[in-house]
Coordinates of C-alpha atoms in Angstrom, one line a residue:
M1 CA -28.5 13.7 -33.9
A2 CA -25.9 11.2 -33.1
T3 CA -27.1 8.4 -30.8
E4 CA -25.6 7.1 -27.2
H5 CA -23.7 4.4 -29.1
E6 CA -21.8 6.8 -31.8
R7 CA -21.3 9.2 -29.3
N8 CA -19.7 6.8 -27.1
F9 CA -17.4 5.4 -29.9
R10 CA -16.4 8.7 -30.9
T11 CA -15.5 9.5 -27.4
H12 CA -13.6 6.0 -27.1
F13 CA -11.8 7.0 -30.2
Y14 CA -10.2 10.5 -29.4
E15 CA -9.3 8.8 -26.3
K16 CA -7.0 6.4 -28.1
V17 CA -5.4 9.2 -30.3
G18 CA -4.8 11.0 -27.2
F19 CA -7.4 13.7 -27.1
R20 CA -9.3 13.2 -23.8
T21 CA -11.1 16.4 -23.1
V22 CA -14.1 15.6 -25.8
E23 CA -17.4 16.6 -24.6
E24 CA -16.0 17.1 -20.8
K25 CA -18.0 20.6 -21.0
K26 CA -21.5 18.8 -21.9
S27 CA -20.7 16.4 -19.3
I28 CA -20.0 18.7 -16.5
E29 CA -22.7 20.7 -17.0
V30 CA -25.3 18.0 -17.1
L31 CA -23.6 16.9 -13.4
L32 CA -23.7 20.1 -12.2
S33 CA -27.4 20.6 -13.4
E34 CA -28.8 17.6 -11.2
Q35 CA -30.7 18.5 -8.0
P36 CA -29.6 17.9 -5.4
I37 CA -25.6 17.7 -7.4
D38 CA -23.9 14.0 -6.8
K39 CA -21.1 14.2 -5.5
E40 CA -19.6 10.9 -6.0
K41 CA -20.4 11.3 -9.7
L42 CA -18.6 14.6 -9.7
R43 CA -15.8 13.3 -8.0
N44 CA -15.5 10.2 -10.6
F45 CA -15.5 12.9 -13.3
C46 CA -12.3 14.9 -12.0
R47 CA -10.5 11.6 -11.4
N48 CA -10.9 10.5 -14.9
H49 CA -11.1 13.7 -16.8
G50 CA -10.0 17.1 -16.5
V51 CA -12.1 20.1 -15.2
P52 CA -12.8 22.6 -17.6
A53 CA -11.3 25.8 -16.5
L54 CA -14.6 27.9 -16.7
Y55 CA -16.0 25.7 -14.1
R56 CA -13.0 24.6 -11.8
N57 CA -13.4 26.9 -9.0
Y58 CA -17.2 26.3 -8.8
V59 CA -16.4 22.3 -8.7
W60 CA -13.7 22.5 -6.3
K61 CA -16.1 24.6 -3.8
V62 CA -18.6 22.1 -4.9
L63 CA -16.8 18.9 -3.8
L64 CA -14.5 21.0 -0.9
G65 CA -17.9 21.6 1.0
V66 CA -17.7 25.1 0.7
L67 CA -21.0 25.3 -1.3
P68 CA -24.0 23.5 -0.6
L69 CA -25.2 20.2 -3.2
H70 CA -28.5 22.1 -3.6
S71 CA -28.2 25.1 -6.2
T72 CA -31.1 26.7 -4.8
N73 CA -29.2 27.3 -1.0
Q74 CA -25.7 28.2 -2.6
D75 CA -26.2 31.9 -3.0
F76 CA -27.3 32.4 0.8
V77 CA -24.5 30.2 1.7
W78 CA -21.7 32.1 -0.1
T79 CA -23.4 35.8 1.4
Q80 CA -22.7 34.1 4.9
R81 CA -19.3 32.7 3.5
K82 CA -17.9 36.3 2.6
E83 CA -19.1 38.0 5.8
Q84 CA -17.0 35.2 7.8
V85 CA -14.2 36.1 5.9
R86 CA -14.5 39.8 6.5
E87 CA -15.1 39.1 10.1
L88 CA -11.6 37.4 10.2
E89 CA -10.0 40.2 8.7
R90 CA -11.1 42.4 11.2
A91 CA -9.9 40.3 13.6
Y92 CA -6.4 39.9 12.1
I93 CA -6.5 43.7 12.2
L94 CA -6.9 44.0 15.3
L95 CA -4.5 40.9 16.7
A96 CA -1.9 41.2 14.3
S97 CA -1.6 44.7 13.5
E98 CA 2.1 45.1 13.5
S99 CA 2.0 42.5 10.4
L100 CA -0.3 44.4 8.0
D101 CA 1.9 44.7 5.5
A102 CA 2.8 41.1 5.4
S103 CA 1.6 39.0 2.2
V104 CA -1.9 37.7 1.4
P105 CA -0.6 34.0 2.3
H106 CA 0.9 34.9 5.4
K107 CA -2.3 36.9 6.1
M108 CA -4.8 33.8 5.0
L109 CA -2.8 31.5 7.5
K110 CA -3.1 33.8 10.5
M111 CA -6.9 34.1 9.6
K112 CA -7.0 30.4 9.4
L113 CA -5.4 30.1 13.2
I114 CA -7.9 32.7 14.2
E115 CA -10.7 30.9 13.2
E116 CA -9.2 27.8 14.6
G117 CA -8.4 29.3 18.0
S118 CA -4.7 28.6 17.8
M119 CA -3.1 31.9 16.7
P120 CA 0.3 32.5 18.4
M121 CA 1.4 35.6 20.1
Q122 CA 4.8 35.3 18.0
D123 CA 5.8 34.8 14.5
K124 CA 8.6 32.6 14.9
I125 CA 6.4 30.3 16.6
L126 CA 4.0 30.7 14.0
D127 CA 7.1 29.6 11.2
S128 CA 8.4 26.9 13.2
E129 CA 5.0 24.7 12.7
P130 CA 5.5 22.4 9.5
S131 CA 1.6 22.3 9.3
N132 CA 1.4 26.2 9.1
Q133 CA 4.2 25.8 6.5
Y134 CA 2.6 23.4 4.3
Y135 CA -0.6 25.7 4.6
F136 CA 1.3 28.6 3.2
S137 CA 2.8 27.2 0.4
I138 CA -0.7 25.8 -0.6
A139 CA -2.3 29.5 0.1
R140 CA 0.4 30.7 -1.8
A141 CA -0.1 28.2 -5.0
V142 CA -4.2 29.1 -4.7
N143 CA -3.3 32.5 -5.1
G144 CA -2.2 32.0 -7.8
L145 CA -5.2 30.1 -9.3
V146 CA -8.1 32.3 -8.0
S147 CA -9.1 36.3 -8.1
S148 CA -10.6 37.4 -4.9
D149 CA -9.8 36.6 -1.3
V150 CA -13.0 35.0 -0.4
D151 CA -12.2 32.1 -2.8
L152 CA -8.5 32.1 -2.0
Y153 CA -9.2 31.7 1.9
W154 CA -12.1 28.9 1.6
I155 CA -10.5 26.7 -1.3
S156 CA -7.1 26.7 0.5
T157 CA -8.3 26.2 3.9
R158 CA -11.0 23.8 3.0
F159 CA -8.1 21.9 0.6
F160 CA -5.7 21.8 3.5
H161 CA -8.2 20.3 5.6
Y162 CA -9.3 17.7 3.3
I163 CA -5.8 16.4 2.3
S164 CA -4.4 16.3 5.9
Q165 CA -7.3 14.2 6.8
S166 CA -7.1 12.2 3.7
F167 CA -3.9 12.0 2.8
Y168 CA -1.6 12.6 5.6
P169 CA -1.8 9.4 7.3
S170 CA -0.5 7.3 4.6
L171 CA 2.2 9.7 3.0
H172 CA 4.8 7.5 4.6
L173 CA 4.5 4.9 2.3
Y174 CA 4.7 7.2 -0.8
P175 CA 8.7 7.6 -1.5
D176 CA 9.0 3.4 -1.3
C177 CA 6.3 3.5 -4.3
V178 CA 8.2 6.3 -6.5
V179 CA 11.3 4.2 -6.5
R180 CA 9.1 1.1 -7.2
C181 CA 7.2 2.9 -10.3
L182 CA 11.0 4.5 -11.3
R183 CA 12.3 1.4 -11.5
Q184 CA 9.5 -0.2 -13.4
E185 CA 9.4 2.5 -15.7
D186 CA 12.8 3.2 -16.2
H187 CA 13.6 -0.1 -18.8
D188 CA 17.3 0.3 -19.0
Q189 CA 17.7 1.3 -15.3
R190 CA 20.4 4.1 -16.2
L191 CA 18.3 6.7 -14.9
Y192 CA 17.7 4.5 -11.4
Q193 CA 21.5 4.0 -11.5
H194 CA 22.6 7.3 -11.8
L195 CA 20.2 9.0 -9.1
S196 CA 21.3 6.1 -6.7
D197 CA 25.1 6.5 -7.2
H198 CA 24.5 10.4 -6.4
L199 CA 22.4 9.6 -3.7
V200 CA 19.6 11.7 -5.4
L201 CA 16.5 9.6 -4.4
S202 CA 17.2 10.1 -0.5
A203 CA 18.0 13.4 -0.7
L204 CA 14.8 14.4 -2.6
P205 CA 12.1 16.2 -0.8
L206 CA 9.3 13.8 -1.5
L207 CA 7.4 13.9 1.6
E208 CA 7.5 17.6 1.4
W209 CA 6.5 17.7 -2.0
F210 CA 3.3 15.2 -0.9
H211 CA 2.6 17.4 2.0
I212 CA 2.3 20.3 -0.5
C213 CA 0.8 18.6 -3.1
F214 CA 3.6 20.0 -5.6
S215 CA 2.7 23.7 -4.6
N216 CA 5.6 26.0 -6.0
V217 CA 7.1 23.1 -7.7
L218 CA 5.0 22.7 -10.6
P219 CA 3.9 25.6 -12.5
E220 CA 0.2 26.9 -11.6
Q221 CA -1.2 26.0 -14.8
S222 CA -0.2 22.5 -14.7
L223 CA -0.9 22.3 -11.1
E224 CA -4.6 22.7 -11.4
L225 CA -5.0 19.5 -13.6
V226 CA -3.1 17.7 -10.7
W227 CA -5.2 19.0 -7.9
D228 CA -8.4 17.8 -10.1
K229 CA -7.3 14.4 -9.2
I230 CA -6.5 15.2 -5.6
I231 CA -10.0 16.5 -4.8
G232 CA -11.2 13.8 -6.6
G233 CA -10.2 11.7 -4.4
C234 CA -7.2 9.9 -6.1
N235 CA -3.8 10.5 -4.0
A236 CA -2.2 8.2 -6.3
I237 CA -1.7 10.9 -8.6
L238 CA 1.0 12.5 -6.2
I239 CA 3.2 9.5 -7.1
Y240 CA 2.9 9.5 -10.6
V241 CA 4.1 13.2 -10.7
A242 CA 6.9 12.6 -8.6
V243 CA 8.0 9.6 -11.0
A244 CA 7.1 11.7 -13.9
I245 CA 9.6 14.7 -13.1
L246 CA 12.6 12.3 -13.0
L247 CA 11.5 10.6 -16.3
V248 CA 10.8 13.7 -18.2
L249 CA 13.9 15.5 -16.9
K250 CA 16.1 12.3 -17.7
R251 CA 18.3 13.7 -20.4
P252 CA 19.5 16.9 -18.3
L253 CA 19.8 14.8 -15.2
M254 CA 22.0 12.0 -16.9
A255 CA 24.1 15.3 -17.6
M256 CA 24.7 16.4 -14.8
R257 CA 27.9 14.9 -12.2
T258 CA 27.0 16.4 -9.0
T259 CA 23.6 15.9 -6.7
Q260 CA 23.5 19.7 -6.0
E261 CA 22.6 20.4 -9.7
M262 CA 20.1 17.7 -10.0
L263 CA 18.7 18.8 -6.7
N264 CA 18.3 22.7 -8.0
I265 CA 16.6 21.5 -11.0
L266 CA 14.4 18.8 -9.5
K267 CA 13.3 21.4 -6.8
K268 CA 12.0 24.3 -9.5
I269 CA 10.7 22.4 -12.6
P270 CA 10.8 24.5 -15.4
D271 CA 7.6 26.2 -16.9
D272 CA 8.0 24.7 -20.3
C273 CA 8.0 21.2 -18.8
G274 CA 4.9 21.2 -16.5
D275 CA 2.3 20.0 -19.5
K276 CA 4.4 17.1 -20.3
I277 CA 5.3 16.2 -16.5
V278 CA 1.4 16.3 -16.3
N279 CA 0.4 14.3 -19.2
E280 CA 2.9 11.6 -18.1
A281 CA 1.6 11.2 -14.9
I282 CA -2.1 11.1 -15.9
E283 CA -0.6 8.2 -18.6
L284 CA 1.0 6.5 -15.5
L285 CA -2.5 7.0 -13.5
H286 CA -4.3 5.2 -16.8
K287 CA -1.9 2.6 -16.4
Y288 CA -1.5 1.4 -12.8
G289 CA -4.8 2.9 -11.4
C290 CA -5.8 5.0 -8.3
E291 CA -5.0 2.3 -6.1
V292 CA -2.5 3.4 -3.0
P293 CA 0.2 2.1 -2.6
P294 CA 0.2 0.7 -6.6
K295 CA 0.7 -3.0 -7.3
F296 CA 3.7 -3.0 -9.1
K297 CA 5.5 -5.9 -10.3
N298 CA 8.4 -7.6 -8.0
D299 CA 11.8 -7.2 -9.4
N300 CA 14.2 -9.5 -10.2
D301 CA 11.6 -12.0 -11.8
G302 CA 10.1 -12.9 -8.4
V303 CA 12.8 -12.5 -5.9
L304 CA 11.6 -10.7 -3.0
S305 CA 13.3 -7.1 -3.5
T306 CA 12.5 -5.6 0.7
A307 CA 12.3 -7.5 3.9
S308 CA 8.6 -6.4 4.0
D309 CA 7.8 -8.1 0.9
F310 CA 9.7 -11.3 2.4
R311 CA 7.3 -10.8 5.8
D312 CA 4.0 -10.3 3.8
R313 CA 4.6 -13.4 1.7
M314 CA 5.4 -15.4 4.9
N315 CA 2.7 -14.3 7.0
S316 CA -0.1 -15.3 3.7
V317 CA 1.6 -18.9 3.5
A318 CA 1.2 -19.3 7.3
A319 CA -2.3 -17.9 7.4
I320 CA -3.6 -20.9 5.2
P321 CA -4.9 -23.8 7.6
N322 CA -4.3 -26.7 5.3
R323 CA -1.2 -25.7 3.4
R324 CA 0.4 -28.5 1.0
P325 CA 3.9 -27.9 1.6
A326 CA 7.0 -29.6 -0.5
H327 CA 6.9 -33.3 -1.9
G328 CA 3.0 -33.3 -1.7
H329 CA 2.8 -34.1 2.0
D330 CA -0.6 -32.7 3.8
I331 CA -0.7 -31.2 7.1
T332 CA -4.1 -31.5 9.1
G333 CA -4.8 -31.7 12.8
S334 CA -2.6 -30.9 15.3
K335 CA 0.2 -30.7 12.6
V336 CA -0.9 -27.3 11.7
S337 CA 0.6 -25.7 14.6
E338 CA 3.4 -27.2 14.7
F339 CA 4.2 -26.5 10.9
R340 CA 2.9 -22.7 11.2
G341 CA 5.9 -22.3 14.2
R342 CA 8.4 -23.7 12.1
I343 CA 7.2 -21.1 8.8
S344 CA 7.3 -18.3 11.6
S345 CA 10.9 -19.8 12.5
V346 CA 12.2 -18.5 9.1
S347 CA 9.8 -15.7 9.0
I348 CA 12.4 -13.2 10.1
P349 CA 14.5 -9.9 8.4
L350 CA 16.5 -10.6 5.3
R351 CA 19.6 -9.7 7.3
R352 CA 20.1 -11.9 10.3
P353 CA 17.9 -14.9 10.2
D354 CA 20.2 -16.7 12.0
K355 CA 19.7 -14.8 15.3
I356 CA 16.4 -16.7 15.6
L357 CA 17.6 -19.6 14.5
S358 CA 20.0 -19.8 17.5
S359 CA 17.2 -18.7 20.2
G360 CA 16.0 -20.7 22.8
S361 CA 12.6 -21.5 21.9
N362 CA 12.3 -24.9 20.8
E363 CA 9.0 -25.0 19.3
H364 CA 10.3 -22.1 16.9
K365 CA 13.6 -24.4 15.7
L366 CA 14.3 -26.1 12.5
N367 CA 15.4 -29.6 12.7
T368 CA 19.2 -29.1 12.8
S369 CA 19.4 -32.9 12.2
S370 CA 18.5 -32.5 8.7
T371 CA 21.4 -30.0 7.7
A372 CA 23.6 -32.1 9.8
T373 CA 23.0 -35.7 7.8
N374 CA 22.5 -33.8 4.3
P375 CA 26.0 -31.5 3.9
S376 CA 24.2 -30.4 1.2
I377 CA 21.5 -28.4 2.9
Q378 CA 23.8 -27.2 5.2
Q379 CA 25.8 -25.8 2.5
R380 CA 23.1 -23.9 1.1
H381 CA 22.1 -22.6 4.7
H382 CA 24.9 -20.9 5.6
H383 CA 26.8 -18.2 3.1
Q384 CA 29.6 -15.8 3.5
D385 CA 27.1 -13.1 4.5
G386 CA 26.5 -14.3 7.7
G387 CA 23.9 -16.7 7.4
G388 CA 21.5 -14.7 5.3
F389 CA 19.0 -15.0 2.8
T390 CA 20.5 -14.0 -0.7
G391 CA 17.4 -14.9 -2.7
F392 CA 13.9 -16.9 -2.6
G393 CA 15.5 -20.0 -3.6
D394 CA 17.5 -20.3 0.3
F395 CA 13.8 -19.9 1.7
R396 CA 12.7 -22.8 -0.4
N397 CA 15.6 -24.7 0.7
R398 CA 14.7 -23.9 4.4
I399 CA 11.0 -24.8 3.8
N400 CA 11.6 -27.9 2.6
S401 CA 13.9 -29.0 5.3
A402 CA 11.1 -28.3 7.6
S403 CA 9.1 -30.4 5.8
C404 CA 11.2 -33.3 5.3
A405 CA 11.7 -32.8 9.4
L406 CA 8.1 -32.9 10.2
R407 CA 7.7 -36.0 7.5
R408 CA 10.1 -37.7 9.4
H409 CA 8.5 -36.6 12.4
E410 CA 5.2 -38.0 11.7
S411 CA 6.8 -41.6 9.9
L412 CA 8.6 -42.0 13.4
D413 CA 5.0 -41.6 14.9
T414 CA 3.6 -43.8 12.6
S415 CA 6.1 -46.6 13.1
L416 CA 6.0 -46.4 16.8
T417 CA 2.0 -46.9 16.4
T418 CA 2.5 -50.0 14.4
K419 CA 4.8 -51.5 16.5
G420 CA 2.8 -51.0 19.9
G421 CA 0.1 -52.3 17.5
N422 CA 2.2 -55.1 16.5
K423 CA 2.8 -56.1 20.4
K424 CA -0.8 -55.7 21.5
Q425 CA -2.1 -58.0 18.8
Q426 CA 0.9 -60.8 20.0
A427 CA -0.5 -60.4 23.7
L428 CA -4.1 -61.2 22.6
D429 CA -2.7 -63.9 20.2
S430 CA -1.1 -65.6 23.5
K431 CA -3.9 -65.0 25.5
N432 CA -5.8 -67.1 23.0
V433 CA -3.6 -69.9 23.0
V434 CA -3.7 -70.1 26.6
V435 CA -7.3 -70.1 26.8
Q436 CA -7.4 -72.6 24.0
V437 CA -4.9 -74.9 25.9
N438 CA -7.0 -74.9 29.0
K439 CA -10.0 -75.8 27.6
K440 CA -8.4 -79.0 25.9
S441 CA -6.8 -79.8 29.4
S442 CA -10.3 -79.8 30.9
A443 CA -11.7 -81.7 28.1
E444 CA -9.2 -84.6 28.8
K445 CA -9.6 -84.5 32.3
V446 CA -13.4 -84.7 32.3
K447 CA -13.0 -87.9 29.5
R448 CA -10.5 -89.5 32.1
Q449 CA -13.0 -89.4 35.0
S450 CA -15.6 -90.8 33.1
D451 CA -13.3 -93.5 32.0
I452 CA -12.9 -94.2 35.7
A453 CA -16.4 -94.4 36.5
E454 CA -17.0 -96.8 33.8
E455 CA -14.5 -99.1 34.6
F456 CA -15.2 -98.9 38.5
S457 CA -19.0 -99.7 37.6
A458 CA -18.0 -102.8 35.6
S459 CA -15.8 -104.2 37.9
S460 CA -18.4 -103.9 40.6
N461 CA -21.0 -105.9 38.2

């Protein structure tokens, strides 16, 4: 029997050559045999590996809370779940008898709304709600993955509840992450430039894809692997799937010349491309990790590409209490607030930085005398685009000018302090001279009086 070290070495070797499904069945059986089932370990397994098809529905129901973690209670709970679905079906027949011939996903949607107590009276109101449309797409995808209405109802409803609570609040960040990741992976930038020229990236329904987790976009067999990661808690897989779609379909996209043609092929992925897209997305997941938003490198070798990146960088600078600016000058004590004020004066959007410079607050203005006396600095500050930044070098020049003004201010304070100290010392020296003169005159007066007394006594004798 192979030792643990040998098994780990074999698994590591197979992962290196691209086979990540080694011993997954044995590992999942060990996890499911624990009493109670460790939910966190099961989530980690779903994030790092693919769930075998034999255990997928069971694992999903455990992680989504349909079944309890103790296997001894699962039969009883599942019996109650079945009875609850039957009761919802009876309520659906009574409340929506005119739509008994509707599709199964539409039936699941109405049963879900009946359970929540939000069933509308008219179907047009039902179809106009975006959340209902998202659930309908998810239920239609789950319908092709399961074999019973009970599994369909509980997996679709719990999955929708899970993603709406966990993923939906941060989905507005994902389109920007898709663009950044695409620029990172498209090394020659030809695909990115082609899509940008035809406005495809802005026309793609990325937010809709993320809300429905690529239901009805990817083939059903490929969708299961993506949902394994999502149920395991890895929401970054949504970003990588969107990027993988663009990378895998790069050749047909580059051959197209109209935006509508590109959108048609992207909205309905061919079945033979599904597995390749998912494998590419998993490779990106292993490369960048599950963090959202992913930490991609800044574009243009350190030049800030967006206003949000610029503001974040400025906030991180202003948050440090003892910051050492240019020329090695220390800022401590009361100068910290003044330096922060000067930093905040340039912590502005990239488009119009001259607006805040022309505002009335003297506390947040740069010292304009430095630019007036130094034409080279003034030339760097003002450009043809109305005073805006054209790169990180302009920001560095403004910081240097603010630091120079602050250093000049401190040197002026030092000189004033030195002059004041000299005047005080001169006054003390003058006072000491007066005291010495007074002492000398008093001694001479006493000596003169003693001489007169001696002369008087001598004349008397």
